[in-house]
Short mmCIF file of C-alpha atoms in Angstrom, two decimals:
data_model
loop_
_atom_site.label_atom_id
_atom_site.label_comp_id
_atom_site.label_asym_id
_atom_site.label_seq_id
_atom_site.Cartn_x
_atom_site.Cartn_y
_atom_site.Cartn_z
CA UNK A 6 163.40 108.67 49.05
CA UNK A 7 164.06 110.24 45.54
CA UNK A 8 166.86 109.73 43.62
CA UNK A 9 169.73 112.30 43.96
CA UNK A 10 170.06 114.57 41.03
CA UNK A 11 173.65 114.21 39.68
CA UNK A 12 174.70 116.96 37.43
CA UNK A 13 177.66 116.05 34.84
CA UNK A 14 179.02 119.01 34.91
CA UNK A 15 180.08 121.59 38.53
CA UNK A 16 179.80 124.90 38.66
CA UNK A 17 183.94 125.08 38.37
CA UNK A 18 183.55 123.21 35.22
CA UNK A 19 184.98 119.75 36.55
CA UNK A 20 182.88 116.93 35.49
CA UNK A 21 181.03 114.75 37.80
CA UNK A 22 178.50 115.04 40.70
CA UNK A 23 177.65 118.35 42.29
CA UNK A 24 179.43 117.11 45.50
CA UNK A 25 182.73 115.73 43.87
CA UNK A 26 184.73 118.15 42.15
CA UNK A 27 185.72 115.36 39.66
CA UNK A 28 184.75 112.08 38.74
CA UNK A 29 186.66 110.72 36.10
CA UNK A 30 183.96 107.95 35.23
CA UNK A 31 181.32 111.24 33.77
CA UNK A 32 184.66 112.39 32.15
CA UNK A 33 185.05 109.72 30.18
CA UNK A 34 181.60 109.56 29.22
CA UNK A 35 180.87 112.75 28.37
CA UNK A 36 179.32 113.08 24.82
CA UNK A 37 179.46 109.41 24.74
CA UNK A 38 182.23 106.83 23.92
CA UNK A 39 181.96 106.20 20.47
CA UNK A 40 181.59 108.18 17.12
CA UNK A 41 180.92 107.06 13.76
CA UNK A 42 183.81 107.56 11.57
CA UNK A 43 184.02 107.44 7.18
CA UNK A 44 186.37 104.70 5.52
CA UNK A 45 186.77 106.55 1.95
CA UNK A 46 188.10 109.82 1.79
CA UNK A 47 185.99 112.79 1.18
CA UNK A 48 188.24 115.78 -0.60
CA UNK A 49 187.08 117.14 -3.43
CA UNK A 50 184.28 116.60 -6.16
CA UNK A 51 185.21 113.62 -7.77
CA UNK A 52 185.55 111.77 -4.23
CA UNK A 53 182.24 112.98 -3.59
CA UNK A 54 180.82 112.28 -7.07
CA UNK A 55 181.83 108.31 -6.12
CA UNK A 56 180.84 108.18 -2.16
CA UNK A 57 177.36 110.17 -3.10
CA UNK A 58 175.60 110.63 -6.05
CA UNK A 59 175.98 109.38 -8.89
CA UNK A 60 178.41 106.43 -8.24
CA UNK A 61 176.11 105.49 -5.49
CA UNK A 62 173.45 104.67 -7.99
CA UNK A 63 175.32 102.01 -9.64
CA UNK A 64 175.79 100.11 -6.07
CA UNK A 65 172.17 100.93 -5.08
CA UNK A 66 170.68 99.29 -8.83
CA UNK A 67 173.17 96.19 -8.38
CA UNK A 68 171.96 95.46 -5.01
CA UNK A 69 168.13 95.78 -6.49
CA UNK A 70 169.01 93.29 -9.12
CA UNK A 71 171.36 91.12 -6.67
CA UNK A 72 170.27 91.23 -3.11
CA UNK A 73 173.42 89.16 -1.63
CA UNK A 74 175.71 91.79 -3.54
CA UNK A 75 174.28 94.31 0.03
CA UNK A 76 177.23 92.16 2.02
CA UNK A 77 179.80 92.88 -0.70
CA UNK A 78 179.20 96.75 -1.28
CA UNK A 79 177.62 97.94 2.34
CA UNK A 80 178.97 97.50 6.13
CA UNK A 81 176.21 95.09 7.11
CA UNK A 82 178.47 92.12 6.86
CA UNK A 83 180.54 93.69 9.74
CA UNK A 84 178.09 95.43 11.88
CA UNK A 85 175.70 94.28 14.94
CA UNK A 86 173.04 95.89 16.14
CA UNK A 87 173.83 96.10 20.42
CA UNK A 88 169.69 96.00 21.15
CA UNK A 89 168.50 96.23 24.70
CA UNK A 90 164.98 97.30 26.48
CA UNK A 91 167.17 98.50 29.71
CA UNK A 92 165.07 96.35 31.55
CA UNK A 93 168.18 93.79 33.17
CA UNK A 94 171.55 96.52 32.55
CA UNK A 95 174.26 94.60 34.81
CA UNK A 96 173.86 94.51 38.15
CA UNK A 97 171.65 97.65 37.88
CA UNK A 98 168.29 96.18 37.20
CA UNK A 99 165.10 97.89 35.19
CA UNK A 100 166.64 101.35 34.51
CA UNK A 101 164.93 102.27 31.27
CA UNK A 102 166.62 102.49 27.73
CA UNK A 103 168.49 106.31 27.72
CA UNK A 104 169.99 104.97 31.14
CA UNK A 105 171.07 101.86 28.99
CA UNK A 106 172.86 103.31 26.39
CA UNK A 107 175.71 104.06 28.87
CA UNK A 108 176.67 100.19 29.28
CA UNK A 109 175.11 99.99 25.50
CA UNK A 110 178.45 102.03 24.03
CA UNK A 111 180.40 99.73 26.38
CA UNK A 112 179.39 96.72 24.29
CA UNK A 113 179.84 97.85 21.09
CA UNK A 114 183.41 99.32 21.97
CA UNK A 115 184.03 96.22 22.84
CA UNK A 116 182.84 94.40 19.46
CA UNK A 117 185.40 96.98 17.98
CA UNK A 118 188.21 96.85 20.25
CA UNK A 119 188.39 93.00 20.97
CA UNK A 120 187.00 91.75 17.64
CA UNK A 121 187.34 94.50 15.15
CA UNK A 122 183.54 94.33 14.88
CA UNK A 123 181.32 97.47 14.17
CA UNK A 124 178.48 97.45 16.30
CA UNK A 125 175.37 100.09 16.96
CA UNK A 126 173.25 100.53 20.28
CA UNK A 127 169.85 100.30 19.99
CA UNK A 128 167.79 101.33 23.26
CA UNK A 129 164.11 100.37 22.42
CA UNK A 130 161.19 102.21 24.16
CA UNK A 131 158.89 99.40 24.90
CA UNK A 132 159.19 96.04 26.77
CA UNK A 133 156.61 94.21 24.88
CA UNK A 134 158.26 90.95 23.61
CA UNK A 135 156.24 91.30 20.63
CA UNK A 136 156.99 94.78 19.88
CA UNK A 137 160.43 94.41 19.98
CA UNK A 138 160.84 91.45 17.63
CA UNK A 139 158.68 93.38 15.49
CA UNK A 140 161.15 96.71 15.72
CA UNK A 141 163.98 93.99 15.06
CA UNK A 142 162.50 92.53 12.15
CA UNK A 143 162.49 95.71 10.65
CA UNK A 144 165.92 97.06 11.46
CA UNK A 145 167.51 93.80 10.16
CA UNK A 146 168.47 94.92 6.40
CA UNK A 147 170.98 97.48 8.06
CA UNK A 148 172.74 94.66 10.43
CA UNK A 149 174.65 91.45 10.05
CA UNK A 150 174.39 90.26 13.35
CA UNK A 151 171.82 90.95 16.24
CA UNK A 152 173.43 90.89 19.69
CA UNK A 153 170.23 91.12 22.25
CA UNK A 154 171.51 92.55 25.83
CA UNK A 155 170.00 93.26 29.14
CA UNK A 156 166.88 92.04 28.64
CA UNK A 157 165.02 90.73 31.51
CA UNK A 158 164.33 86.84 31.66
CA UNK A 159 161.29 84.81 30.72
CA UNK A 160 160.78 87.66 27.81
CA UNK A 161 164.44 87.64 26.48
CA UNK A 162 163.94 83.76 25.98
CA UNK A 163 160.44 84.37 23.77
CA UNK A 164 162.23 87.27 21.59
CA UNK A 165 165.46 85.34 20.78
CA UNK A 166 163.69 82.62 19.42
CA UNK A 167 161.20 84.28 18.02
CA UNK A 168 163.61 86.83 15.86
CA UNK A 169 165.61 83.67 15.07
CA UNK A 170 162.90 82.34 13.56
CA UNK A 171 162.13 85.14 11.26
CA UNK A 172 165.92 86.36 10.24
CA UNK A 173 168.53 84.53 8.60
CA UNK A 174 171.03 86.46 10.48
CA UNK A 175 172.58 85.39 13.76
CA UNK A 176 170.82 86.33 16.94
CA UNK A 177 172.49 85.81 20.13
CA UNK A 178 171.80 86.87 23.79
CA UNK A 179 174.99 87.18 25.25
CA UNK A 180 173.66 87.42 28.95
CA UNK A 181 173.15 83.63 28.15
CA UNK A 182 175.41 82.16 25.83
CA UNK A 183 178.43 84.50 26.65
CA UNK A 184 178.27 83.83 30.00
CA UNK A 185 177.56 80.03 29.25
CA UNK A 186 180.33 79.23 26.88
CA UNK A 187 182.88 81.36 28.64
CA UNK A 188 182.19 79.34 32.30
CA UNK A 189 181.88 76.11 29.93
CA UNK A 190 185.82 77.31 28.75
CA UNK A 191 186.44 77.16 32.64
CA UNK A 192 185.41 74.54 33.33
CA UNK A 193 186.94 72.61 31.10
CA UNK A 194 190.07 73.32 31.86
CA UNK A 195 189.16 73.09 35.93
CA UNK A 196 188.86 69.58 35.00
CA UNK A 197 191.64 68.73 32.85
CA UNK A 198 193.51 70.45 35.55
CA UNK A 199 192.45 67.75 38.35
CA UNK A 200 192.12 64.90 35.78
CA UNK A 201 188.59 64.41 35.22
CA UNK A 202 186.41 65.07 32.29
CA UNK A 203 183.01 67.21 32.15
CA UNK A 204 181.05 63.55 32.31
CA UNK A 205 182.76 63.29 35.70
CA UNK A 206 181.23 66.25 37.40
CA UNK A 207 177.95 67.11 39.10
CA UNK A 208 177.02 70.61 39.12
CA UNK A 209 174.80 73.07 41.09
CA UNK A 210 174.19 76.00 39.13
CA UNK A 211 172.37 79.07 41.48
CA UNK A 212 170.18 81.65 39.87
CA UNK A 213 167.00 80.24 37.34
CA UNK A 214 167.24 83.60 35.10
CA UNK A 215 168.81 84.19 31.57
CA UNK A 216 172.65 83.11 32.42
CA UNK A 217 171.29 80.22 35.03
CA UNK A 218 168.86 78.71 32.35
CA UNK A 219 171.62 78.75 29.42
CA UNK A 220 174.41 77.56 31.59
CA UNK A 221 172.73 74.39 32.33
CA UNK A 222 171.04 73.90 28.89
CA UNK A 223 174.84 74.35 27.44
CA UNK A 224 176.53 72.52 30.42
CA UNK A 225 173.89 69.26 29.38
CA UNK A 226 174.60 69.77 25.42
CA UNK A 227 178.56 69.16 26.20
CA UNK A 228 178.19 65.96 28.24
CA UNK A 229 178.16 67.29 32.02
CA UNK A 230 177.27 64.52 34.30
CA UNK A 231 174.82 65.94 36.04
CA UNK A 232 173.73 69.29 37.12
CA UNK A 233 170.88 70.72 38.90
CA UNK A 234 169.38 74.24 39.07
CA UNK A 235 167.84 76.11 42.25
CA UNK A 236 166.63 79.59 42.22
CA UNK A 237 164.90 81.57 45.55
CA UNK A 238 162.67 78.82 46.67
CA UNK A 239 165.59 75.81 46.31
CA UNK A 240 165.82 73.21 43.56
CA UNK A 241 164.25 73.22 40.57
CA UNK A 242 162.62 70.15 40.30
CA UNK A 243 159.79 68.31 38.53
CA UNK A 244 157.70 67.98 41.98
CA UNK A 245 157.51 71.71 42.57
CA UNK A 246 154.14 73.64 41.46
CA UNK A 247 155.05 77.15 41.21
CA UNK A 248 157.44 76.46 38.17
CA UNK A 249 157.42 78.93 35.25
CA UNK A 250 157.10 77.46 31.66
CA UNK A 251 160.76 77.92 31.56
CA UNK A 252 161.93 76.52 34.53
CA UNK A 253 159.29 73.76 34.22
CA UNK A 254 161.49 72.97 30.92
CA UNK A 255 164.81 73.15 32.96
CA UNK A 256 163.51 70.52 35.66
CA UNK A 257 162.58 68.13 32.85
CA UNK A 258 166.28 68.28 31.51
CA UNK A 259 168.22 68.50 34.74
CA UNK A 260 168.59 67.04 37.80
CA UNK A 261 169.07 63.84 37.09
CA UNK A 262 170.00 62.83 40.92
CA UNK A 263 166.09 63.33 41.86
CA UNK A 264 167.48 65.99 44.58
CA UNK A 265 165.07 68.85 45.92
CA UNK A 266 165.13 71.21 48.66
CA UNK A 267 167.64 74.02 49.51
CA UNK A 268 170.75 75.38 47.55
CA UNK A 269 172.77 74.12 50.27
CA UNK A 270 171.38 70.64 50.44
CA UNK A 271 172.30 70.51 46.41
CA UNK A 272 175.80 71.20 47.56
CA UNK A 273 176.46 68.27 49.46
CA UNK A 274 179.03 66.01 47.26
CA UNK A 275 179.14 68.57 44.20
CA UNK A 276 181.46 68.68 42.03
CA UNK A 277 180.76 72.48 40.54
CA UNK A 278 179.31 75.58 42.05
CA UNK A 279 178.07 77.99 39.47
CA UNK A 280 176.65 81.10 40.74
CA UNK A 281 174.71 83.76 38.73
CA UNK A 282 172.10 84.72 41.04
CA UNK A 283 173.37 87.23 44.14
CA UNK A 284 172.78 86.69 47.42
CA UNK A 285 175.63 84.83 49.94
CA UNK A 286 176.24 80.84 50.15
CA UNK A 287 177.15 79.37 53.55
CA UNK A 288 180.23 78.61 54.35
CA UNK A 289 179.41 75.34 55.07
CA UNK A 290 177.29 74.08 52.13
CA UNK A 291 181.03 75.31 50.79
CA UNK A 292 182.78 72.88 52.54
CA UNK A 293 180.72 70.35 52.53
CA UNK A 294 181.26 70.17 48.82
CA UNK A 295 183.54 67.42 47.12
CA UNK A 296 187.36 67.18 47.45
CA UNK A 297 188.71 69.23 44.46
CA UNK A 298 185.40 71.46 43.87
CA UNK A 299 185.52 74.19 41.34
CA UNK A 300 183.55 77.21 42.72
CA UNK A 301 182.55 79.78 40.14
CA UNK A 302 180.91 82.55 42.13
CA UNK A 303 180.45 85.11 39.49
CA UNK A 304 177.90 87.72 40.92
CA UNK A 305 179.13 91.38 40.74
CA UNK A 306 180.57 93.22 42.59
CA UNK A 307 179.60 90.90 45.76
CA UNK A 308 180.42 86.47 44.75
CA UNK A 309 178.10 84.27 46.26
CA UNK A 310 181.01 83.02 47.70
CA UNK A 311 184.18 85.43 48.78
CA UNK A 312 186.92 83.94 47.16
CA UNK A 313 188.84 83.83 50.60
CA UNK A 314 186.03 82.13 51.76
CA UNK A 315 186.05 79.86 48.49
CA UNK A 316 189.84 78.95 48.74
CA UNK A 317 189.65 77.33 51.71
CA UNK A 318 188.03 74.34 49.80
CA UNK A 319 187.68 74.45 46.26
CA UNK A 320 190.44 73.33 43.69
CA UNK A 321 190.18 75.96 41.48
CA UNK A 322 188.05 79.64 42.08
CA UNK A 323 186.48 82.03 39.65
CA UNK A 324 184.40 85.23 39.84
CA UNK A 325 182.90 87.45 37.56
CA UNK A 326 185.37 89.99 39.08
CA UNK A 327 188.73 91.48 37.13
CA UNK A 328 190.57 91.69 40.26
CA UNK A 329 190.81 88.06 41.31
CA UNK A 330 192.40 85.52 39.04
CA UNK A 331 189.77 83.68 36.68
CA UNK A 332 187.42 85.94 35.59
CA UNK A 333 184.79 84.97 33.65
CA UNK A 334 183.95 87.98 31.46
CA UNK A 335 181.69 87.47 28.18
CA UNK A 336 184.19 89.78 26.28
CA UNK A 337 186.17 86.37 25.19
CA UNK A 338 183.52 85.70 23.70
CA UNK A 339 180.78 87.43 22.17
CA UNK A 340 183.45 89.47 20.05
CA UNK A 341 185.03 86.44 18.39
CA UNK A 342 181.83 85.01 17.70
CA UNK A 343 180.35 87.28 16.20
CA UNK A 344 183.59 88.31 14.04
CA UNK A 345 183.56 84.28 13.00
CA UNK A 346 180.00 84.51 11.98
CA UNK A 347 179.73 87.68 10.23
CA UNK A 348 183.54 86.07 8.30
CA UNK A 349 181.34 83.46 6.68
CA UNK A 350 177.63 85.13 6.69
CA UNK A 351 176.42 82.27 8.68
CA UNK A 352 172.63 82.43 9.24
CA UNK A 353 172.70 81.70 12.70
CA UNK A 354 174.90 80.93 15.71
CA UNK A 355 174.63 77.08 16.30
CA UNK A 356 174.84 74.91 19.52
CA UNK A 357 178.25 73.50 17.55
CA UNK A 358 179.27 77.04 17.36
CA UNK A 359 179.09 77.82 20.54
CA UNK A 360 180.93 74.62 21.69
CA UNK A 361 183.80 75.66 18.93
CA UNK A 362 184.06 79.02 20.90
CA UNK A 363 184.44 77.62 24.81
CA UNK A 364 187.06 74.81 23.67
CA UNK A 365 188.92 77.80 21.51
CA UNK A 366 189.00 79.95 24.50
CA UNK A 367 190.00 77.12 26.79
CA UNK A 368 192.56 76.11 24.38
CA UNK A 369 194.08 79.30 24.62
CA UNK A 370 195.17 78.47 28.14
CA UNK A 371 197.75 75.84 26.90
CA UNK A 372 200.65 75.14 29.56
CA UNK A 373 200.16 78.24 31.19
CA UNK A 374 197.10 76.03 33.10
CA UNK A 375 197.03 76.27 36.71
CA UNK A 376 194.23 76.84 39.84
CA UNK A 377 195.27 80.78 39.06
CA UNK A 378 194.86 80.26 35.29
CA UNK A 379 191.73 78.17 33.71
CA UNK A 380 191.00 81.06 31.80
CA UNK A 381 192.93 83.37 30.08
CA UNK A 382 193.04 87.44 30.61
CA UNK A 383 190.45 89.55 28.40
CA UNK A 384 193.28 91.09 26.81
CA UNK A 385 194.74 88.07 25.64
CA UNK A 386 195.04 89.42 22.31
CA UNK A 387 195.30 85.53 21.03
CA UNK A 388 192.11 85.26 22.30
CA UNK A 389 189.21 86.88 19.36
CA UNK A 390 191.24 85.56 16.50
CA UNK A 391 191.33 81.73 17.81
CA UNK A 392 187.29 82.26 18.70
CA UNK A 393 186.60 83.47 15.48
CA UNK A 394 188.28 80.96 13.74
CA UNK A 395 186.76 78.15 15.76
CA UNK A 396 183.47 79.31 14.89
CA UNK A 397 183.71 79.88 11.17
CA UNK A 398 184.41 76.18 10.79
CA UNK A 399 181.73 75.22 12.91
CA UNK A 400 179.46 77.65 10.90
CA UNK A 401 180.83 75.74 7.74
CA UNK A 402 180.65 72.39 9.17
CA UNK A 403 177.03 72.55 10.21
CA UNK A 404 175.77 74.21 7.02
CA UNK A 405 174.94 77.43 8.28
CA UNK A 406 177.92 79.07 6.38
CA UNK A 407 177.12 81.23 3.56
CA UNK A 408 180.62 81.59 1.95
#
């Protein structure tokens, strides 16, 4: 069946679909949600003379002679490029890059709004890994940052490490590391809130995509006892043959405990339940978790697990939902990281970084911690500044600082 044909605009002149007379969601987008605005005044010649031509050929010939002077006299050291092939936009799927752009303006708003970072969509027309590192390569001398979004997994693996590779800007995938060092952040505080530490716990993380794949590589990096990773067909483990070269990786790092099988069977006795994959978890692979189980069921708008459902036996819940306490959103994150690393021109956006970031967000928590509270609200405004700081001296303490 095709598609319905929604037209922006009725024939009253009320925006939204032809059969609502208003929908306020095309209202606010209509003719897009961000503009680009001048930050020198423009009012008579001699303004112009020093915006334009000729005061703008001093700047330009000092650059030429001075390359790093482009940070001091340009935006780039305060702008990221929002890049995306539309092929993974939310919970939405392949949709194509103009249908991107949408959730594309969402990001960089909130680069601006949370983290006083400038930041520019870029919806690419191809979905050739190569292609687009390629396209990146060559937009890089107008960015500072690169923030790669909604690009579908094993590609968006290849072309993160591959542009990292070949810029000395940072390049992060925030449908990975946001999402990793935000539930990381959670958990953290899940555990300091029942008295055990991260080495304590054994996790199950469901979904083998971008956010699954990151979550346990950054779970393992800050000394989780154990978890393990199943996607469709169960666990991903070593003795399976249909493995990808990523999950094939994954196997190799997790799962210590030698399980395999089902999701549910993983369950049994664990600590943690991560989910980042869809689909519905049975109640009673729920219960038959440990006493004082964290369950992190953060697919939209459906959790794996309802957090009625979820309450019944974990310690502490979270979704991925802002109308249930705990939500893990990537928004504390990817805008103080970014506004950290662009502070100090850091190259790249370390594993140390990204640890600085989840235990500045969980910090942020303080005594307000409680089952209802291991996280704190998006518009915690203490939130960005604490991240940022956190990160800039990581960035310095690893070497990756460049002032």
């Amino acid at each position: 069946m095709a598609a319905e044909i929604v037209n922006p605009r009725s024939e009253t002149g009320t925006e939204g679909p032809t059969e609502e007379p208003f929908d306020p969601a095309f209202a606010l987008h209509r003719g897009g949600k961000m503009a680009i605005s001048a930050t020198v005044p423009l009012r008579d010649k001699d303004d112009l003379s020093l915006a334009y031509t000729p005061g703008v050929a001093k700047v330009c010939t000092a650059i030429a002679e001075q390359p790093e002077l482009v940070h001091d006299y340009t935006w780039k050291s305060q702008v990221v490029a929002v890049v995306t092939d539309g092929t993974a936009v939310l919970g939405l799927g392949d949709i194509g890059p103009e249908a991107s752009l949408p959730v594309m303006e969402g990001k960089a708003i909130l680069f601006k709004q949370f983290g006083g970072v400038d930041a520019v969509p870029i919806a690419l027309a191809t979905t050739d890994a190569d292609e687009i590192v390629e396209t990146v390569v060559r937009l890089a001398p107008s960015f500072g940052g690169v923030n790669l979004e909604d690009i579908s997994a094993p590609r968006c693996f290849e072309i993160e490490r591959k542009l990292q590779e070949r810029l000395d800007i940072p390049v992060f995938h925030d449908d990975q590391h946001g999402t990793a060092i935000v539930s990381l952040a959670a958990l953290r505080n899940a555990a300091k809130l029942t008295g055990r530490t991260l080495g304590d716990l054994r996790a199950v993380i469901s979904g083998a995509g971008a956010a699954g794949v990151a979550i346990a590589k950054f779970l393992l990096s800050a000394g989780i006892g154990d978890v393990a990773v199943a996607d469709r067909k169960g666990i991903v483990s070593s003795d399976r043959t249909d493995l990808t070269d990523v999950k094939r990786e994954i196997a190799g790092l997790t799962n210590k405990a030698g399980l395999s099988g089902s999701l549910a069977h993983a369950l049994a006795g664990a600590d943690v339940f991560i989910g980042v994959s869809g689909g519905t978890v049975p109640e009673e692979a729920v219960a038959a978790m440990a006493p004082n189980s964290f369950v992190f069921a953060m697919a939209n708008p459906n959790p794996e697990v309802h957090p009625d459902v979820a309450r019944k036996y974990a310690a502490v819940v979270a979704t991925g939902r802002s109308d249930y306490p705990n939500q893990i959103n990537n928004v504390l994150a990817f805008p103080g990281i970014f506004a950290g690393a662009l502070q100090v021109r850091a190259s790249r956006i370390t594993e140390g970084m990204k640890i600085a970031a989840a235990d500045a967000i969980a910090g942020v928590v303080g005594d307000d911690l409680s089952a209802d509270c291991v996280i704190p609200s998006p518009f915690d405004e203490r939130v960005a500044p604490a991240v940022a700081a956190a990160v800039a001296a990581a960035a310095r303490a690893e070497g990756v600082a460049r002032r």
